[in-house]
CSV table of C-alpha atoms in Angstrom, one decimal:
chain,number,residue,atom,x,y,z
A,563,UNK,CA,97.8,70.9,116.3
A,564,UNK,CA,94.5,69.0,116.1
A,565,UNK,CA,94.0,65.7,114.0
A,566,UNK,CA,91.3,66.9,111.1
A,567,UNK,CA,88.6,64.3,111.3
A,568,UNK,CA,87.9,62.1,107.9
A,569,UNK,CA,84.7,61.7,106.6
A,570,UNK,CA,83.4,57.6,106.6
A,571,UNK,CA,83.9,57.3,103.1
A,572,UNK,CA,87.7,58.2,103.2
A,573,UNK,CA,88.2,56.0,106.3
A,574,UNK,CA,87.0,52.9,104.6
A,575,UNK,CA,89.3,50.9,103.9
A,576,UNK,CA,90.2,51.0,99.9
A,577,UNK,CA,90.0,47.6,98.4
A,578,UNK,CA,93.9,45.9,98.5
A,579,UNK,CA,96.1,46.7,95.9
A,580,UNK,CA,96.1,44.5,93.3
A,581,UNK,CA,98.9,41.9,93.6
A,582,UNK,CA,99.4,42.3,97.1
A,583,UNK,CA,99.3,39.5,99.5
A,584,UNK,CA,97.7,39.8,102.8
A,585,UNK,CA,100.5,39.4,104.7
A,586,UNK,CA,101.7,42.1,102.5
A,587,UNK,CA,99.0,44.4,102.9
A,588,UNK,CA,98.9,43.9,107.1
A,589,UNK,CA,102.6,44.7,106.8
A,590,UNK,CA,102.1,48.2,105.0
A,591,UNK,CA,98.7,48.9,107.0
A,592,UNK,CA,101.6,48.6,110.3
A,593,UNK,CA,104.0,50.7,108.4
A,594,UNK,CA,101.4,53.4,107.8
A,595,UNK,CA,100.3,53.4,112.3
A,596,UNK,CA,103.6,53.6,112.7
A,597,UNK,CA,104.5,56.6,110.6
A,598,UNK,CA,100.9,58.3,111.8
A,599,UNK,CA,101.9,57.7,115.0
A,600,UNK,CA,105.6,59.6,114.2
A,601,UNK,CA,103.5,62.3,112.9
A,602,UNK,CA,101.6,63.0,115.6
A,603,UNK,CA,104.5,62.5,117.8
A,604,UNK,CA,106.7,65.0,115.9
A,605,UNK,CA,103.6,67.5,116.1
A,606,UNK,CA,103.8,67.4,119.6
A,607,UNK,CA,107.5,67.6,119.7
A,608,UNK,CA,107.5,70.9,117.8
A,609,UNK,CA,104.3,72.2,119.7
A,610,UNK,CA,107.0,71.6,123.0
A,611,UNK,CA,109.4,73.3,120.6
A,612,UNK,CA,108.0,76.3,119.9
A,613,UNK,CA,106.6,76.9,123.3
A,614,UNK,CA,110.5,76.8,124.4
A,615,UNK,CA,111.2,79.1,121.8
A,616,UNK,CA,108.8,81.6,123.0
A,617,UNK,CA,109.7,81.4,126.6
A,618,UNK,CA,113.2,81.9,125.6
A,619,UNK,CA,112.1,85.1,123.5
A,620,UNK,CA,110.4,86.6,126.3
A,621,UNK,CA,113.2,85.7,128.7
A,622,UNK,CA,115.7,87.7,126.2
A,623,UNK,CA,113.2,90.9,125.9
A,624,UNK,CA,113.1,90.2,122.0
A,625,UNK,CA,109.6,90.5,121.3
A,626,UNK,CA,107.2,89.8,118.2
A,627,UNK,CA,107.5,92.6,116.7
A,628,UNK,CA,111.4,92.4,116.5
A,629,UNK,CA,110.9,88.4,115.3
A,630,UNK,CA,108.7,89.8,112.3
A,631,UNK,CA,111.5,92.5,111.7
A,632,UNK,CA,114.0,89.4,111.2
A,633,UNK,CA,111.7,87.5,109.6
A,634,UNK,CA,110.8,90.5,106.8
A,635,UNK,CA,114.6,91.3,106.7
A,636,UNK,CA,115.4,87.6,105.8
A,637,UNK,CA,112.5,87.5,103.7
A,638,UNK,CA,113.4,90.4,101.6
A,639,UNK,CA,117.0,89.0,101.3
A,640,UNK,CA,115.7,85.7,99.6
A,641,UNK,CA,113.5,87.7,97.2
A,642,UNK,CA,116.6,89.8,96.2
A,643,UNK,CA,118.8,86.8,95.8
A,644,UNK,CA,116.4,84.7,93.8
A,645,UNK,CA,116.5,84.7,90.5
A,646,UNK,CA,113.1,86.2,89.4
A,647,UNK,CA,114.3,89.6,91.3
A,648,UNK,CA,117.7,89.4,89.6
A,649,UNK,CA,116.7,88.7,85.9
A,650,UNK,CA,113.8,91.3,86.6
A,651,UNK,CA,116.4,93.7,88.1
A,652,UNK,CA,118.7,93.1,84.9
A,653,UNK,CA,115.6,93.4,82.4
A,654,UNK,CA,114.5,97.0,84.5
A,655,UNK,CA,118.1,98.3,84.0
A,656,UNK,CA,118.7,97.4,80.2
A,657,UNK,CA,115.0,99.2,79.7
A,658,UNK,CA,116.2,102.2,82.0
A,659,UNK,CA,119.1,102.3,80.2
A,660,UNK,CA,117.4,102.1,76.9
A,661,UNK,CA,115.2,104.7,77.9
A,662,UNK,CA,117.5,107.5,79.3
A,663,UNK,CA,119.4,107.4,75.6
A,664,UNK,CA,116.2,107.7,74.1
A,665,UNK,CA,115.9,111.1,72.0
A,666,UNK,CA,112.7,111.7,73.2
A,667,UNK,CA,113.7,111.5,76.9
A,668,UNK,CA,116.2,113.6,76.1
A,669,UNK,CA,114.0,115.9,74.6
A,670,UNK,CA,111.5,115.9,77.1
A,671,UNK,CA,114.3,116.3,79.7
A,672,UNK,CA,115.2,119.5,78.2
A,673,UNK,CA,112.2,121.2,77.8
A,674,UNK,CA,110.9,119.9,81.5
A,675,UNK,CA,114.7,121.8,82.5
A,676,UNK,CA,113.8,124.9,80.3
A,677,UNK,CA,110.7,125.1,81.7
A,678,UNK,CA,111.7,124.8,85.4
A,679,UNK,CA,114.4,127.6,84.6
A,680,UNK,CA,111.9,129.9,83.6
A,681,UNK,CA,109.7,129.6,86.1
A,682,UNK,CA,111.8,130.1,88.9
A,683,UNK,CA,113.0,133.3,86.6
A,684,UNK,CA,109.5,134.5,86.7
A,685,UNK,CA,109.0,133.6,90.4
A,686,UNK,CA,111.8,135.5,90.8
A,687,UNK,CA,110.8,138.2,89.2
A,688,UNK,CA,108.0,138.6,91.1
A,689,UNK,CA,108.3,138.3,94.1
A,690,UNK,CA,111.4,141.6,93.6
A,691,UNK,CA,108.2,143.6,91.9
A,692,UNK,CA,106.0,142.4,95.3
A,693,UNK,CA,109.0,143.8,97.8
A,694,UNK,CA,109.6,146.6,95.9
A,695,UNK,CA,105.8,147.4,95.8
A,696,UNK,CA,105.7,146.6,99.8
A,697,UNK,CA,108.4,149.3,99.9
A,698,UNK,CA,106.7,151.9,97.9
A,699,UNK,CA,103.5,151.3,100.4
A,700,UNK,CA,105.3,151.8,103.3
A,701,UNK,CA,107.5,154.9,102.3
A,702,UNK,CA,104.0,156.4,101.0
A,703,UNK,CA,103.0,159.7,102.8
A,704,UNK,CA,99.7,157.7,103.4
A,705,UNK,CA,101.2,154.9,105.3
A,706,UNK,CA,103.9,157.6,107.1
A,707,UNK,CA,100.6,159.4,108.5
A,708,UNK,CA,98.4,155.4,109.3
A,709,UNK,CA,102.1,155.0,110.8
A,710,UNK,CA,102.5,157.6,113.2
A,711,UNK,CA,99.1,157.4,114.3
A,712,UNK,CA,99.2,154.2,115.5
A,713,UNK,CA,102.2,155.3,117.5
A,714,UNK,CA,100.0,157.8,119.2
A,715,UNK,CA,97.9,155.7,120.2
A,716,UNK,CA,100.0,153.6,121.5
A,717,UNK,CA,102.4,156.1,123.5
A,718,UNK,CA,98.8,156.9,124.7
A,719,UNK,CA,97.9,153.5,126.3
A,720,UNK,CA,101.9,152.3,127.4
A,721,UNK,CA,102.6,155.6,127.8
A,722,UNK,CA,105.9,157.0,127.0
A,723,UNK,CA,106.9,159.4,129.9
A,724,UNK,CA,105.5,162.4,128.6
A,725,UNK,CA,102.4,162.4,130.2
A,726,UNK,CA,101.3,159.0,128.5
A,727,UNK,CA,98.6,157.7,130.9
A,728,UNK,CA,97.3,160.5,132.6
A,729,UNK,CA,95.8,161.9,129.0
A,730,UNK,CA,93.9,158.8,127.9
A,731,UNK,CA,90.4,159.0,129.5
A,732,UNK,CA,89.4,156.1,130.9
A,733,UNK,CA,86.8,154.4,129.1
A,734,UNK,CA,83.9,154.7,132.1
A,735,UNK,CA,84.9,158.2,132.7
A,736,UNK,CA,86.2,157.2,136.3
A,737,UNK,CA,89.4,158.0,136.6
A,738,UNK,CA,91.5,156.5,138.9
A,739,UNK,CA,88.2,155.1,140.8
A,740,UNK,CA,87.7,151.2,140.5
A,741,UNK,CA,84.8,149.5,138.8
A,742,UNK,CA,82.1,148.9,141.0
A,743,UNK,CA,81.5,145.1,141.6
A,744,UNK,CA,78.4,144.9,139.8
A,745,UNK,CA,80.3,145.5,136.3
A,746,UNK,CA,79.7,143.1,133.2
A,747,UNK,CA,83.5,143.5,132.3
C-alpha cells in the first residue's frame, strides 16, 4: 500500500490542546511517529504476507477461482447464520404458512388443478382424433395407389431383381455409355 498524501492544511499542525503542557504535547506528538511508524510497518508485513500466501496457493494448484469459491461459500454461511436471514426466514415461513391456509389459495389451487386436468383431457383427446385421422389417410385407396407408386419407382431406380435397372432409361438416352467429359453434371 501507498501513503495518501495530505493536503498542507491538514498537515499543519492543529493549535495544542487546551491544557496540555508542552512536554505533554511533544510526548503524544512521539506516541503518534511511533504508532505511524507501526502502521506502515504492519502494512508492509502483511504486503510480505500475502505475497507468501499467494506463492503457497500457486504452489498447492489452488487457484483464484477456487479461493473465491471458499470465500462465497463462507460468505453465504455468515449470511444464513446472521440474524437478519434468520428472523427474515422465520417471518417468510409464518407468511407461507399463512398463505397456503388461505381460502383463496386454496381456491385458486383448485381451479389452477381443474384446469390442468382438463387440458391434458383435451390434449388427449386430440391427439387420438389426429392418429386416428393419420390412419384413415393412409388406409385411403388414394394413398394405397400414391403408395405403390412410389414403390415403382423405386424398385425402378434400386432395382429389385426383376429386371429393375435395365428398364429405367437413362436420363441422356446413353445407355450404358459414360458421359462425355465436357458434361455440366
Amino acid at each position: 500500500m501507498t501513503d495518501v498524501p495530505v493536503d498542507a492544511a491538514a498537515a499543519a499542525p492543529a493549535p495544542a490542546g487546551e491544557g496540555l503542557t508542552e512536554a505533554e504535547e511533544e510526548e503524544l506528538r512521539a506516541e503518534l511517529a511511533k504508532v505511524e511508524e507501526e502502521i506502515v510497518t504492519l502494512r508492509q508485513v502483511l504486503a510480505a504476507k500475502e505475497r507468501h500466501c499467494g506463492e503457497l496457493k500457486r504452489k498447492l494448484g489452488l487457484s483464484a477461482l477456487e479461493g473465491l469459491k471458499q470465500n462465497l461459500s463462507r460468505s453465504w454461511h455468515d449470511v444464513q447464520v446472521s440474524n437478519a436471514y434468520v428472523k427474515t426466514s422465520e417471518k417468510l415461513g409464518e407468511w407461507n404458512e399463512k398463505m397456503t391456509q388461505s381460502d383463496f389459495y386454496k381456491r385458486t389451487q383448485e381451479t389452477l388443478s381443474q384446469a390442468g386436468q382438463k387440458t391434458s383431457a383435451a390434449l388427449s383427446t386430440v391427439g387420438s382424433a389426429i392418429s386416428r385421422k393419420l390412419g384413415d389417410v393412409r388406409n385411403s385407396a388414394t394413398f394405397k395407389s400414391f403408395e405403390d407408386r412410389v414403390g415403382t419407382i423405386k424398385s425402378k431406380v434400386v432395382g429389385d431383381g426383376e429386371g429393375g435397372r435395365d428398364s429405367l432409361r437413362s436420363p441422356t438416352g446413353s445407355g450404358d455409355r459414360p458421359l462425355p467429359e465436357h458434361t455440366p453434371f
